[in-house]
């Protein structure tokens, strides 16, 4: 399921891609978005994982696979900063959001000063990275099991936000287009933010957070609840470090604005891509 060793940038990229694909598969499966035929089965220790596959009988799952592949392209080029999967119950209002944050590191080899030889040693060992990956997926699965049901008629969409300083203005991943939304994406209900966890290698950082309706969270671990978290999902803090991002977030329980200009100003506005929205009226 994971690379045997995670000591090179390519191995790290493979890990992040797999974590993203497995996480999105987990979300769509546990939230009942697609039929059983759209998934294959893999095991991670004692955890049964359902992985999305190209199911020609389900156009929705085919579309999600294409979205993931488009995100892979942006990951390979080190352009994508955030990925948002949003479930909407009515136009312009989302009822659940899954946020994936990506960072890219420039690895600086560390010198082993305890040896007479000038050998370079790796920073994060593969065993620890794999353990963090297992914990992330297990936490996500447990959280999904504790969430109450979604509304019957929902629409799934995805947005990708980029690092402006390295991303060409005309870049679009396969299957994506320039974001054509009016700017605001409001939350339909009383939101709660949940930190799922993160995985860090010598080359990448991937972090997952979930925003859902408070009434839908049955018995989530209190450690997952982000009390001062991003209840205003407005592309906020995307040019800042994580510490600044969490401290400066303005809490607004009624309006999760998806408007960058209100928070970071038009001069820092992130480039945004989106695929076609996906109605899920016939989900299982």
mmCIF file of C-alpha atoms in Angstrom:
data_model
loop_
_atom_site.group_PDB
_atom_site.id
_atom_site.type_symbol
_atom_site.label_atom_id
_atom_site.label_comp_id
_atom_site.label_asym_id
_atom_site.label_seq_id
_atom_site.Cartn_x
_atom_site.Cartn_y
_atom_site.Cartn_z
ATOM 1 C CA UNK A 1 0.000 0.000 0.000
ATOM 2 C CA UNK A 2 2.900 2.363 0.812
ATOM 3 C CA UNK A 3 6.402 2.450 -0.694
ATOM 4 C CA UNK A 4 8.860 0.123 1.081
ATOM 5 C CA UNK A 5 11.173 3.052 1.684
ATOM 6 C CA UNK A 6 10.343 6.776 1.812
ATOM 7 C CA UNK A 7 13.771 8.345 1.482
ATOM 8 C CA UNK A 8 13.578 9.992 -1.951
ATOM 9 C CA UNK A 9 11.361 12.749 -3.294
ATOM 10 C CA UNK A 10 9.721 10.352 -5.752
ATOM 11 C CA UNK A 11 8.882 7.843 -3.003
ATOM 12 C CA UNK A 12 7.467 10.673 -0.900
ATOM 13 C CA UNK A 13 5.329 11.830 -3.830
ATOM 14 C CA UNK A 14 3.972 8.304 -4.308
ATOM 15 C CA UNK A 15 3.035 8.186 -0.623
ATOM 16 C CA UNK A 16 1.214 11.537 -0.732
ATOM 17 C CA UNK A 17 -0.674 10.522 -3.885
ATOM 18 C CA UNK A 18 -1.788 7.272 -2.286
ATOM 19 C CA UNK A 19 -2.813 8.991 0.928
ATOM 20 C CA UNK A 20 -4.900 11.466 -1.056
ATOM 21 C CA UNK A 21 -6.556 8.747 -3.173
ATOM 22 C CA UNK A 22 -7.276 6.540 -0.142
ATOM 23 C CA UNK A 23 -8.605 9.470 1.897
ATOM 24 C CA UNK A 24 -10.974 10.646 -0.838
ATOM 25 C CA UNK A 25 -12.083 7.041 -1.382
ATOM 26 C CA UNK A 26 -12.736 6.689 2.353
ATOM 27 C CA UNK A 27 -14.791 9.876 2.420
ATOM 28 C CA UNK A 28 -16.938 8.960 -0.587
ATOM 29 C CA UNK A 29 -17.463 5.392 0.633
ATOM 30 C CA UNK A 30 -18.251 6.167 4.265
ATOM 31 C CA UNK A 31 -20.580 9.009 3.256
ATOM 32 C CA UNK A 32 -22.442 6.673 0.895
ATOM 33 C CA UNK A 33 -21.825 8.618 -2.300
ATOM 34 C CA UNK A 34 -21.274 5.708 -4.707
ATOM 35 C CA UNK A 35 -22.293 2.025 -4.946
ATOM 36 C CA UNK A 36 -20.136 -0.846 -3.714
ATOM 37 C CA UNK A 37 -19.165 -1.718 -7.290
ATOM 38 C CA UNK A 38 -17.186 1.539 -7.510
ATOM 39 C CA UNK A 39 -14.642 0.325 -4.945
ATOM 40 C CA UNK A 40 -11.908 -2.252 -4.627
ATOM 41 C CA UNK A 41 -10.746 -3.631 -1.279
ATOM 42 C CA UNK A 42 -7.288 -3.334 0.297
ATOM 43 C CA UNK A 43 -6.142 -3.927 3.847
ATOM 44 C CA UNK A 44 -3.951 -1.797 6.080
ATOM 45 C CA UNK A 45 -3.168 -3.994 9.083
ATOM 46 C CA UNK A 46 -6.660 -4.786 10.409
ATOM 47 C CA UNK A 47 -8.298 -1.834 8.632
ATOM 48 C CA UNK A 48 -10.353 -2.665 5.537
ATOM 49 C CA UNK A 49 -9.904 0.103 2.983
ATOM 50 C CA UNK A 50 -12.309 0.753 0.127
ATOM 51 C CA UNK A 51 -10.476 2.313 -2.838
ATOM 52 C CA UNK A 52 -12.261 4.055 -5.709
ATOM 53 C CA UNK A 53 -11.782 2.464 -9.096
ATOM 54 C CA UNK A 54 -12.931 3.272 -12.611
ATOM 55 C CA UNK A 55 -16.450 1.885 -12.515
ATOM 56 C CA UNK A 56 -17.968 2.462 -15.960
ATOM 57 C CA UNK A 57 -21.435 1.806 -14.564
ATOM 58 C CA UNK A 58 -21.126 4.833 -12.238
ATOM 59 C CA UNK A 59 -20.281 8.108 -13.960
ATOM 60 C CA UNK A 60 -19.900 9.882 -10.623
ATOM 61 C CA UNK A 61 -17.087 7.650 -9.382
ATOM 62 C CA UNK A 62 -15.388 7.886 -12.785
ATOM 63 C CA UNK A 63 -15.451 11.661 -12.445
ATOM 64 C CA UNK A 64 -13.922 11.586 -8.957
ATOM 65 C CA UNK A 65 -11.094 9.358 -10.208
ATOM 66 C CA UNK A 66 -10.395 11.954 -12.911
ATOM 67 C CA UNK A 67 -10.398 14.736 -10.290
ATOM 68 C CA UNK A 68 -7.849 12.828 -8.226
ATOM 69 C CA UNK A 69 -5.666 12.281 -11.291
ATOM 70 C CA UNK A 70 -5.844 16.018 -12.037
ATOM 71 C CA UNK A 71 -4.714 16.752 -8.487
ATOM 72 C CA UNK A 72 -1.832 14.284 -8.989
ATOM 73 C CA UNK A 73 -0.612 16.425 -11.889
ATOM 74 C CA UNK A 74 -0.588 19.546 -9.695
ATOM 75 C CA UNK A 75 1.193 17.629 -6.918
ATOM 76 C CA UNK A 76 3.886 16.409 -9.306
ATOM 77 C CA UNK A 77 4.546 19.989 -10.413
ATOM 78 C CA UNK A 78 4.434 21.212 -6.775
ATOM 79 C CA UNK A 79 1.774 23.791 -7.661
ATOM 80 C CA UNK A 80 -1.211 22.818 -5.503
ATOM 81 C CA UNK A 81 -1.457 24.319 -2.008
ATOM 82 C CA UNK A 82 -4.967 23.306 -0.934
ATOM 83 C CA UNK A 83 -7.612 20.901 -2.178
ATOM 84 C CA UNK A 84 -11.241 21.356 -1.068
ATOM 85 C CA UNK A 85 -13.947 18.710 -1.501
ATOM 86 C CA UNK A 86 -17.303 20.331 -0.714
ATOM 87 C CA UNK A 87 -20.714 18.687 -0.390
ATOM 88 C CA UNK A 88 -23.541 21.129 -1.074
ATOM 89 C CA UNK A 89 -27.156 20.694 -0.050
ATOM 90 C CA UNK A 90 -28.354 23.701 -2.050
ATOM 91 C CA UNK A 91 -26.659 26.091 -4.499
ATOM 92 C CA UNK A 92 -23.977 28.237 -2.889
ATOM 93 C CA UNK A 93 -24.256 26.575 0.541
ATOM 94 C CA UNK A 94 -22.151 23.611 1.565
ATOM 95 C CA UNK A 95 -22.990 21.163 4.307
ATOM 96 C CA UNK A 96 -19.633 19.375 4.607
ATOM 97 C CA UNK A 97 -16.087 20.168 3.490
ATOM 98 C CA UNK A 98 -12.854 18.191 3.410
ATOM 99 C CA UNK A 99 -9.657 20.234 3.272
ATOM 100 C CA UNK A 100 -6.305 18.858 2.142
ATOM 101 C CA UNK A 101 -3.251 21.041 2.640
ATOM 102 C CA UNK A 102 0.025 20.369 0.838
ATOM 103 C CA UNK A 103 3.492 21.772 1.470
ATOM 104 C CA UNK A 104 6.713 21.022 -0.327
ATOM 105 C CA UNK A 105 10.077 20.944 1.420
ATOM 106 C CA UNK A 106 13.578 21.455 0.102
ATOM 107 C CA UNK A 107 15.473 18.716 1.873
ATOM 108 C CA UNK A 108 18.791 19.729 3.391
ATOM 109 C CA UNK A 109 20.907 16.660 4.236
ATOM 110 C CA UNK A 110 22.010 16.507 7.858
ATOM 111 C CA UNK A 111 25.630 15.733 8.713
ATOM 112 C CA UNK A 112 26.363 12.936 11.142
ATOM 113 C CA UNK A 113 28.831 14.740 13.407
ATOM 114 C CA UNK A 114 29.216 11.735 15.722
ATOM 115 C CA UNK A 115 31.123 9.864 13.059
ATOM 116 C CA UNK A 116 34.620 10.372 11.758
ATOM 117 C CA UNK A 117 33.173 10.036 8.282
ATOM 118 C CA UNK A 118 31.239 12.903 6.753
ATOM 119 C CA UNK A 119 28.124 10.887 6.057
ATOM 120 C CA UNK A 120 24.720 12.402 5.450
ATOM 121 C CA UNK A 121 21.770 10.949 7.314
ATOM 122 C CA UNK A 122 18.106 11.204 6.526
ATOM 123 C CA UNK A 123 15.733 13.262 8.645
ATOM 124 C CA UNK A 124 12.445 11.369 9.021
ATOM 125 C CA UNK A 125 12.655 7.577 8.972
ATOM 126 C CA UNK A 126 10.337 5.568 6.741
ATOM 127 C CA UNK A 127 8.936 3.622 9.701
ATOM 128 C CA UNK A 128 7.721 6.801 11.432
ATOM 129 C CA UNK A 129 6.219 8.176 8.223
ATOM 130 C CA UNK A 130 4.315 4.950 7.612
ATOM 131 C CA UNK A 131 3.078 4.925 11.197
ATOM 132 C CA UNK A 132 1.812 8.504 10.804
ATOM 133 C CA UNK A 133 0.098 7.488 7.555
ATOM 134 C CA UNK A 134 -1.668 4.583 9.271
ATOM 135 C CA UNK A 135 -2.790 6.853 12.109
ATOM 136 C CA UNK A 136 -4.132 9.463 9.668
ATOM 137 C CA UNK A 137 -6.218 6.930 7.744
ATOM 138 C CA UNK A 138 -7.455 5.197 10.883
ATOM 139 C CA UNK A 139 -8.515 8.537 12.404
ATOM 140 C CA UNK A 140 -10.307 9.493 9.193
ATOM 141 C CA UNK A 141 -12.183 6.182 9.101
ATOM 142 C CA UNK A 142 -13.217 6.465 12.750
ATOM 143 C CA UNK A 143 -14.414 10.027 12.186
ATOM 144 C CA UNK A 144 -16.440 9.025 9.133
ATOM 145 C CA UNK A 145 -18.134 6.289 11.170
ATOM 146 C CA UNK A 146 -19.225 8.850 13.759
ATOM 147 C CA UNK A 147 -20.788 11.354 11.348
ATOM 148 C CA UNK A 148 -24.558 11.436 10.960
ATOM 149 C CA UNK A 149 -26.246 11.055 7.555
ATOM 150 C CA UNK A 150 -26.092 13.656 4.794
ATOM 151 C CA UNK A 151 -29.130 15.254 3.118
ATOM 152 C CA UNK A 152 -30.636 13.189 0.317
ATOM 153 C CA UNK A 153 -29.813 15.466 -2.608
ATOM 154 C CA UNK A 154 -26.268 16.795 -2.541
ATOM 155 C CA UNK A 155 -23.682 17.997 -5.032
ATOM 156 C CA UNK A 156 -19.969 17.312 -4.774
ATOM 157 C CA UNK A 157 -17.410 19.772 -6.060
ATOM 158 C CA UNK A 158 -13.679 20.220 -5.721
ATOM 159 C CA UNK A 159 -11.482 23.294 -5.755
ATOM 160 C CA UNK A 160 -7.700 23.454 -6.048
ATOM 161 C CA UNK A 161 -5.733 26.450 -4.797
ATOM 162 C CA UNK A 162 -2.157 27.022 -5.868
ATOM 163 C CA UNK A 163 1.133 28.572 -4.837
ATOM 164 C CA UNK A 164 0.979 31.686 -7.006
ATOM 165 C CA UNK A 165 4.719 32.289 -7.033
ATOM 166 C CA UNK A 166 5.446 29.060 -8.953
ATOM 167 C CA UNK A 167 2.194 28.276 -10.780
ATOM 168 C CA UNK A 168 1.824 29.570 -14.369
ATOM 169 C CA UNK A 169 -1.256 31.772 -14.758
ATOM 170 C CA UNK A 170 -2.611 29.600 -17.571
ATOM 171 C CA UNK A 171 -2.036 26.280 -15.776
ATOM 172 C CA UNK A 172 -5.004 23.960 -15.309
ATOM 173 C CA UNK A 173 -4.731 20.290 -14.288
ATOM 174 C CA UNK A 174 -6.409 17.738 -16.592
ATOM 175 C CA UNK A 175 -10.166 17.864 -16.024
ATOM 176 C CA UNK A 176 -10.128 21.292 -14.350
ATOM 177 C CA UNK A 177 -10.954 24.820 -15.454
ATOM 178 C CA UNK A 178 -10.621 28.291 -14.004
ATOM 179 C CA UNK A 179 -12.891 28.784 -11.009
ATOM 180 C CA UNK A 180 -16.077 30.437 -12.218
ATOM 181 C CA UNK A 181 -17.920 30.678 -8.898
ATOM 182 C CA UNK A 182 -19.145 34.093 -7.708
ATOM 183 C CA UNK A 183 -16.773 34.005 -4.735
ATOM 184 C CA UNK A 184 -18.787 33.138 -1.631
ATOM 185 C CA UNK A 185 -19.499 29.619 -0.443
ATOM 186 C CA UNK A 186 -21.719 29.757 2.633
ATOM 187 C CA UNK A 187 -22.172 27.068 5.241
ATOM 188 C CA UNK A 188 -25.711 25.784 5.683
ATOM 189 C CA UNK A 189 -25.836 25.194 9.417
ATOM 190 C CA UNK A 190 -23.755 25.406 12.598
ATOM 191 C CA UNK A 191 -20.232 24.237 11.669
ATOM 192 C CA UNK A 192 -17.644 22.352 13.664
ATOM 193 C CA UNK A 193 -14.043 21.914 12.489
ATOM 194 C CA UNK A 194 -12.187 18.657 13.018
ATOM 195 C CA UNK A 195 -8.462 18.096 12.686
ATOM 196 C CA UNK A 196 -7.902 14.652 11.239
ATOM 197 C CA UNK A 197 -4.111 14.777 11.248
ATOM 198 C CA UNK A 198 -1.045 15.154 9.081
ATOM 199 C CA UNK A 199 1.818 13.211 7.530
ATOM 200 C CA UNK A 200 5.238 14.762 7.041
ATOM 201 C CA UNK A 201 8.166 13.385 5.048
ATOM 202 C CA UNK A 202 11.493 14.996 4.215
ATOM 203 C CA UNK A 203 9.886 16.346 1.042
ATOM 204 C CA UNK A 204 6.134 16.810 1.623
ATOM 205 C CA UNK A 205 3.544 17.699 4.235
ATOM 206 C CA UNK A 206 -0.097 16.666 3.876
ATOM 207 C CA UNK A 207 -2.747 17.740 6.375
ATOM 208 C CA UNK A 208 -6.480 16.934 6.518
ATOM 209 C CA UNK A 209 -9.300 18.856 8.199
ATOM 210 C CA UNK A 210 -13.048 18.364 8.076
ATOM 211 C CA UNK A 211 -15.832 20.940 8.464
ATOM 212 C CA UNK A 212 -19.333 19.612 9.025
ATOM 213 C CA UNK A 213 -22.546 20.468 10.858
ATOM 214 C CA UNK A 214 -22.223 20.262 14.628
ATOM 215 C CA UNK A 215 -25.389 18.165 14.904
ATOM 216 C CA UNK A 216 -23.851 15.584 12.553
ATOM 217 C CA UNK A 217 -20.917 14.853 14.884
ATOM 218 C CA UNK A 218 -22.065 12.147 17.255
ATOM 219 C CA UNK A 219 -19.086 11.389 19.489
ATOM 220 C CA UNK A 220 -15.947 12.806 17.923
ATOM 221 C CA UNK A 221 -12.800 12.803 20.044
ATOM 222 C CA UNK A 222 -12.533 16.229 21.681
ATOM 223 C CA UNK A 223 -8.902 16.357 20.543
ATOM 224 C CA UNK A 224 -10.114 16.471 16.942
ATOM 225 C CA UNK A 225 -12.311 19.521 17.434
ATOM 226 C CA UNK A 226 -10.559 22.705 16.350
ATOM 227 C CA UNK A 227 -12.037 25.317 18.664
ATOM 228 C CA UNK A 228 -10.338 28.260 16.981
ATOM 229 C CA UNK A 229 -10.225 26.671 13.585
ATOM 230 C CA UNK A 230 -11.147 27.893 10.121
ATOM 231 C CA UNK A 231 -14.877 28.332 10.476
ATOM 232 C CA UNK A 232 -14.480 30.960 7.823
ATOM 233 C CA UNK A 233 -13.256 28.989 4.819
ATOM 234 C CA UNK A 234 -12.081 31.911 2.781
ATOM 235 C CA UNK A 235 -8.765 30.741 1.348
ATOM 236 C CA UNK A 236 -7.487 32.365 4.535
ATOM 237 C CA UNK A 237 -3.916 32.158 5.704
ATOM 238 C CA UNK A 238 -2.776 30.357 2.574
ATOM 239 C CA UNK A 239 0.254 32.598 2.267
ATOM 240 C CA UNK A 240 1.021 32.226 5.980
ATOM 241 C CA UNK A 241 2.588 29.581 8.157
ATOM 242 C CA UNK A 242 0.285 27.168 9.974
ATOM 243 C CA UNK A 243 0.689 28.907 13.343
ATOM 244 C CA UNK A 244 -0.361 32.275 11.924
ATOM 245 C CA UNK A 245 -3.193 30.644 10.046
ATOM 246 C CA UNK A 246 -4.773 29.152 13.156
ATOM 247 C CA UNK A 247 -4.292 32.222 15.341
ATOM 248 C CA UNK A 248 -5.622 34.765 12.860
ATOM 249 C CA UNK A 249 -8.739 32.896 11.751
ATOM 250 C CA UNK A 250 -11.883 34.904 12.346
ATOM 251 C CA UNK A 251 -14.676 32.816 13.807
ATOM 252 C CA UNK A 252 -17.997 33.268 12.079
ATOM 253 C CA UNK A 253 -20.440 30.442 12.692
ATOM 254 C CA UNK A 254 -23.074 31.677 10.268
ATOM 255 C CA UNK A 255 -21.065 32.504 7.202
ATOM 256 C CA UNK A 256 -18.149 30.478 5.879
ATOM 257 C CA UNK A 257 -17.139 32.911 3.179
ATOM 258 C CA UNK A 258 -15.213 31.485 0.262
ATOM 259 C CA UNK A 259 -14.041 34.995 -0.611
ATOM 260 C CA UNK A 260 -10.291 35.527 -0.535
ATOM 261 C CA UNK A 261 -10.337 39.277 -0.922
ATOM 262 C CA UNK A 262 -12.105 39.859 2.403
ATOM 263 C CA UNK A 263 -9.291 38.196 4.334
ATOM 264 C CA UNK A 264 -5.975 38.377 2.496
ATOM 265 C CA UNK A 265 -6.655 41.157 -0.019
ATOM 266 C CA UNK A 266 -6.924 41.036 -3.819
ATOM 267 C CA UNK A 267 -3.165 41.364 -4.311
ATOM 268 C CA UNK A 268 -2.607 37.957 -2.653
ATOM 269 C CA UNK A 269 -5.601 36.214 -4.135
ATOM 270 C CA UNK A 270 -4.897 32.580 -4.912
ATOM 271 C CA UNK A 271 -5.345 31.055 -8.327
ATOM 272 C CA UNK A 272 -8.275 28.617 -8.107
ATOM 273 C CA UNK A 273 -9.361 25.716 -10.333
ATOM 274 C CA UNK A 274 -12.514 23.633 -10.248
ATOM 275 C CA UNK A 275 -13.965 20.733 -12.250
ATOM 276 C CA UNK A 276 -17.594 20.387 -13.203
ATOM 277 C CA UNK A 277 -19.877 20.019 -10.175
ATOM 278 C CA UNK A 278 -21.146 16.505 -9.602
ATOM 279 C CA UNK A 279 -24.832 15.948 -8.639
ATOM 280 C CA UNK A 280 -25.239 12.885 -6.423
ATOM 281 C CA UNK A 281 -28.985 12.393 -6.437
ATOM 282 C CA UNK A 282 -28.773 8.662 -7.070
ATOM 283 C CA UNK A 283 -26.267 7.714 -4.420
ATOM 284 C CA UNK A 284 -26.586 4.471 -2.484
#
